[in-house]
Amino acid sequence: DGLETRSTLTRRIIIMANTTFAGPVISKKGFYNTGPANVIDADSSTSLTVATHAGRIVHNDAAGAVTYTLPAVNATADSGISGPGPSLDNLSNVGATFTIINSITKTGDLVVQVANSTDVMSGGAFYIDDSSDNVVGFETVAASDTITLNGSTTGGVTYAKIVCTVLASGKWSVSVHTGCTSTPATCFS
């Protein structure tokens, strides 16, 4: 007659610390990167690390000068005696991706640089010219190892997104999307 049905829902939260998998991780429904720990505010110069910055958004919203130094590429292969599977002790950072987002027009330079004299950058930069609304592009050259957005001709106007991924021994893949003013010039050196 007057029976009342109640259901109790239990929410189970599983927290994983730093976890290393020896094989691929497959998700049939995707992964969600959410929460405040996924965006790291970095309004002062810093050396980026895989443990702290890779796979997260490095956010700069200060107009002044800032320099981000990428970690040195470590493309160490597994030893011949590791296994089965990859060595969990290998410190290779191949595949690590760093995303830097600037959300303000720079008045000082925003610099992204490699950590040593052997690593180089390979990729391109795409600007939206605030004067003409045209898209302008620039490529790296063989010795490119630094990105400089100056808040004007080399980008850093209103918005910038820089993505750097370790590709192989001594090589970073880089992509820059930003706005510029005046006569566009390459951000690579």
C-alpha positions as a Python dict, from the first residue, in 0.01 Angstrom:
ca = {
    (1, 'D'): (0, 0, 0),
    (2, 'G'): (207, 292, 119),
    (3, 'L'): (547, 126, 75),
    (4, 'E'): (828, 366, 11),
    (5, 'T'): (1125, 257, -196),
    (6, 'R'): (1461, 420, -131),
    (7, 'S'): (1775, 367, -317),
    (8, 'T'): (2112, 452, -176),
    (9, 'L'): (2375, 554, -421),
    (10, 'T'): (2734, 506, -325),
    (11, 'R'): (3001, 708, -492),
    (12, 'R'): (3333, 535, -494),
    (13, 'I'): (3643, 743, -547),
    (14, 'I'): (3969, 575, -629),
    (15, 'I'): (4278, 788, -603),
    (16, 'M'): (4590, 683, -790),
    (17, 'A'): (4923, 836, -709),
    (18, 'N'): (5201, 851, -965),
    (19, 'T'): (5150, 530, -1159),
    (20, 'T'): (5363, 381, -1434),
    (21, 'F'): (5218, 132, -1680),
    (22, 'A'): (5436, -101, -1885),
    (23, 'G'): (5178, -136, -2161),
    (24, 'P'): (4926, 87, -2334),
    (25, 'V'): (4629, 222, -2143),
    (26, 'I'): (4306, 202, -2338),
    (27, 'S'): (3989, 390, -2260),
    (28, 'K'): (3673, 324, -2459),
    (29, 'K'): (3514, 645, -2333),
    (30, 'G'): (3812, 885, -2310),
    (31, 'F'): (3999, 1054, -2028),
    (32, 'Y'): (3904, 1369, -1845),
    (33, 'N'): (4176, 1610, -1739),
    (34, 'T'): (3990, 1837, -1503),
    (35, 'G'): (4051, 2019, -1179),
    (36, 'P'): (4277, 2297, -1065),
    (37, 'A'): (4590, 2077, -1070),
    (38, 'N'): (4569, 2061, -1451),
    (39, 'V'): (4652, 2431, -1490),
    (40, 'I'): (4976, 2558, -1342),
    (41, 'D'): (5011, 2935, -1309),
    (42, 'A'): (5362, 3034, -1410),
    (43, 'D'): (5400, 3410, -1420),
    (44, 'S'): (5772, 3402, -1349),
    (45, 'S'): (6062, 3232, -1524),
    (46, 'T'): (6089, 2860, -1455),
    (47, 'S'): (6251, 2540, -1572),
    (48, 'L'): (5974, 2307, -1685),
    (49, 'T'): (5984, 1944, -1569),
    (50, 'V'): (5807, 1631, -1690),
    (51, 'A'): (5677, 1552, -1340),
    (52, 'T'): (5526, 1896, -1275),
    (53, 'H'): (5437, 2045, -1615),
    (54, 'A'): (5404, 1777, -1888),
    (55, 'G'): (5045, 1697, -1984),
    (56, 'R'): (4917, 2006, -1804),
    (57, 'I'): (4857, 2366, -1909),
    (58, 'V'): (5128, 2613, -1810),
    (59, 'H'): (4935, 2943, -1784),
    (60, 'N'): (5091, 3288, -1808),
    (61, 'D'): (4871, 3591, -1748),
    (62, 'A'): (5134, 3846, -1649),
    (63, 'A'): (5233, 4106, -1907),
    (64, 'G'): (5601, 4119, -1806),
    (65, 'A'): (5892, 3913, -1933),
    (66, 'V'): (5905, 3541, -1858),
    (67, 'T'): (6133, 3257, -1972),
    (68, 'Y'): (6038, 2889, -1973),
    (69, 'T'): (6322, 2642, -2014),
    (70, 'L'): (6223, 2304, -2152),
    (71, 'P'): (6387, 1995, -2000),
    (72, 'A'): (6680, 1843, -2185),
    (73, 'V'): (6568, 1567, -2422),
    (74, 'N'): (6634, 1222, -2280),
    (75, 'A'): (6580, 962, -2553),
    (76, 'T'): (6747, 675, -2372),
    (77, 'A'): (6647, 337, -2514),
    (78, 'D'): (6572, 39, -2291),
    (79, 'S'): (6870, -181, -2217),
    (80, 'G'): (6902, -511, -2399),
    (81, 'I'): (6831, -698, -2076),
    (82, 'S'): (6516, -511, -1969),
    (83, 'G'): (6187, -682, -1991),
    (84, 'P'): (5960, -835, -2048),
    (85, 'G'): (5821, -507, -2174),
    (86, 'P'): (5974, -162, -2138),
    (87, 'S'): (6199, -80, -1843),
    (88, 'L'): (6015, 114, -1574),
    (89, 'D'): (6347, 266, -1467),
    (90, 'N'): (6410, 433, -1804),
    (91, 'L'): (6392, 813, -1765),
    (92, 'S'): (6329, 880, -2135),
    (93, 'N'): (6100, 1181, -2184),
    (94, 'V'): (6018, 1111, -2552),
    (95, 'G'): (5651, 1192, -2608),
    (96, 'A'): (5623, 1439, -2318),
    (97, 'T'): (5412, 1739, -2421),
    (98, 'F'): (5418, 2087, -2268),
    (99, 'T'): (5134, 2330, -2344),
    (100, 'I'): (5193, 2696, -2262),
    (101, 'I'): (4902, 2939, -2284),
    (102, 'N'): (4944, 3313, -2253),
    (103, 'S'): (4616, 3499, -2196),
    (104, 'I'): (4732, 3860, -2201),
    (105, 'T'): (4916, 4090, -2441),
    (106, 'K'): (5283, 4077, -2347),
    (107, 'T'): (5479, 4394, -2269),
    (108, 'G'): (5792, 4190, -2200),
    (109, 'D'): (5916, 3888, -2396),
    (110, 'L'): (5770, 3542, -2344),
    (111, 'V'): (6060, 3306, -2419),
    (112, 'V'): (6054, 2927, -2451),
    (113, 'Q'): (6402, 2779, -2487),
    (114, 'V'): (6572, 2440, -2491),
    (115, 'A'): (6796, 2343, -2201),
    (116, 'N'): (7123, 2287, -2385),
    (117, 'S'): (7320, 2350, -2704),
    (118, 'T'): (7225, 2018, -2872),
    (119, 'D'): (6842, 2016, -2861),
    (120, 'V'): (6661, 2191, -3149),
    (121, 'M'): (6303, 2279, -3241),
    (122, 'S'): (6116, 2172, -3553),
    (123, 'G'): (5776, 2314, -3643),
    (124, 'G'): (5593, 2632, -3724),
    (125, 'A'): (5417, 2943, -3599),
    (126, 'F'): (5083, 3078, -3718),
    (127, 'Y'): (4985, 3436, -3638),
    (128, 'I'): (4664, 3628, -3687),
    (129, 'D'): (4775, 3978, -3785),
    (130, 'D'): (4565, 4223, -3581),
    (131, 'S'): (4617, 4490, -3848),
    (132, 'S'): (4487, 4294, -4148),
    (133, 'D'): (4324, 3981, -3994),
    (134, 'N'): (4542, 3777, -4230),
    (135, 'V'): (4707, 3456, -4117),
    (136, 'V'): (5086, 3456, -4144),
    (137, 'G'): (5315, 3156, -4093),
    (138, 'F'): (5679, 3095, -4011),
    (139, 'E'): (5888, 2778, -4002),
    (140, 'T'): (6178, 2685, -3780),
    (141, 'V'): (6525, 2655, -3930),
    (142, 'A'): (6769, 2371, -3862),
    (143, 'A'): (6928, 2544, -3563),
    (144, 'S'): (6612, 2688, -3401),
    (145, 'D'): (6620, 2645, -3024),
    (146, 'T'): (6421, 2943, -2892),
    (147, 'I'): (6072, 3091, -2930),
    (148, 'T'): (6031, 3461, -2843),
    (149, 'L'): (5692, 3634, -2838),
    (150, 'N'): (5744, 4009, -2792),
    (151, 'G'): (5385, 4132, -2768),
    (152, 'S'): (5406, 4283, -3114),
    (153, 'T'): (5567, 4159, -3438),
    (154, 'T'): (5665, 3809, -3317),
    (155, 'G'): (5337, 3733, -3141),
    (156, 'G'): (5207, 3741, -2787),
    (157, 'V'): (4920, 3978, -2869),
    (158, 'T'): (4604, 3899, -2671),
    (159, 'Y'): (4657, 3524, -2679),
    (160, 'A'): (4923, 3264, -2748),
    (161, 'K'): (4935, 2885, -2738),
    (162, 'I'): (5270, 2709, -2761),
    (163, 'V'): (5287, 2329, -2770),
    (164, 'C'): (5625, 2153, -2740),
    (165, 'T'): (5663, 1773, -2763),
    (166, 'V'): (5980, 1566, -2732),
    (167, 'L'): (6012, 1372, -3062),
    (168, 'A'): (6349, 1201, -3055),
    (169, 'S'): (6707, 1247, -2947),
    (170, 'G'): (6777, 1621, -2956),
    (171, 'K'): (6448, 1714, -3125),
    (172, 'W'): (6139, 1904, -3008),
    (173, 'S'): (5823, 1941, -3219),
    (174, 'V'): (5682, 2292, -3169),
    (175, 'S'): (5363, 2469, -3270),
    (176, 'V'): (5279, 2834, -3199),
    (177, 'H'): (4938, 3000, -3248),
    (178, 'T'): (4913, 3367, -3156),
    (179, 'G'): (4818, 3718, -3259),
    (180, 'C'): (5062, 3985, -3378),
    (181, 'T'): (5069, 4352, -3479),
    (182, 'S'): (5268, 4565, -3720),
    (183, 'T'): (5490, 4372, -3965),
    (184, 'P'): (5498, 4003, -3860),
    (185, 'A'): (5841, 3850, -3798),
    (186, 'T'): (5949, 3499, -3703),
    (187, 'C'): (5946, 3406, -3334),
    (188, 'F'): (6214, 3139, -3390),
    (189, 'S'): (6584, 3182, -3337),
}
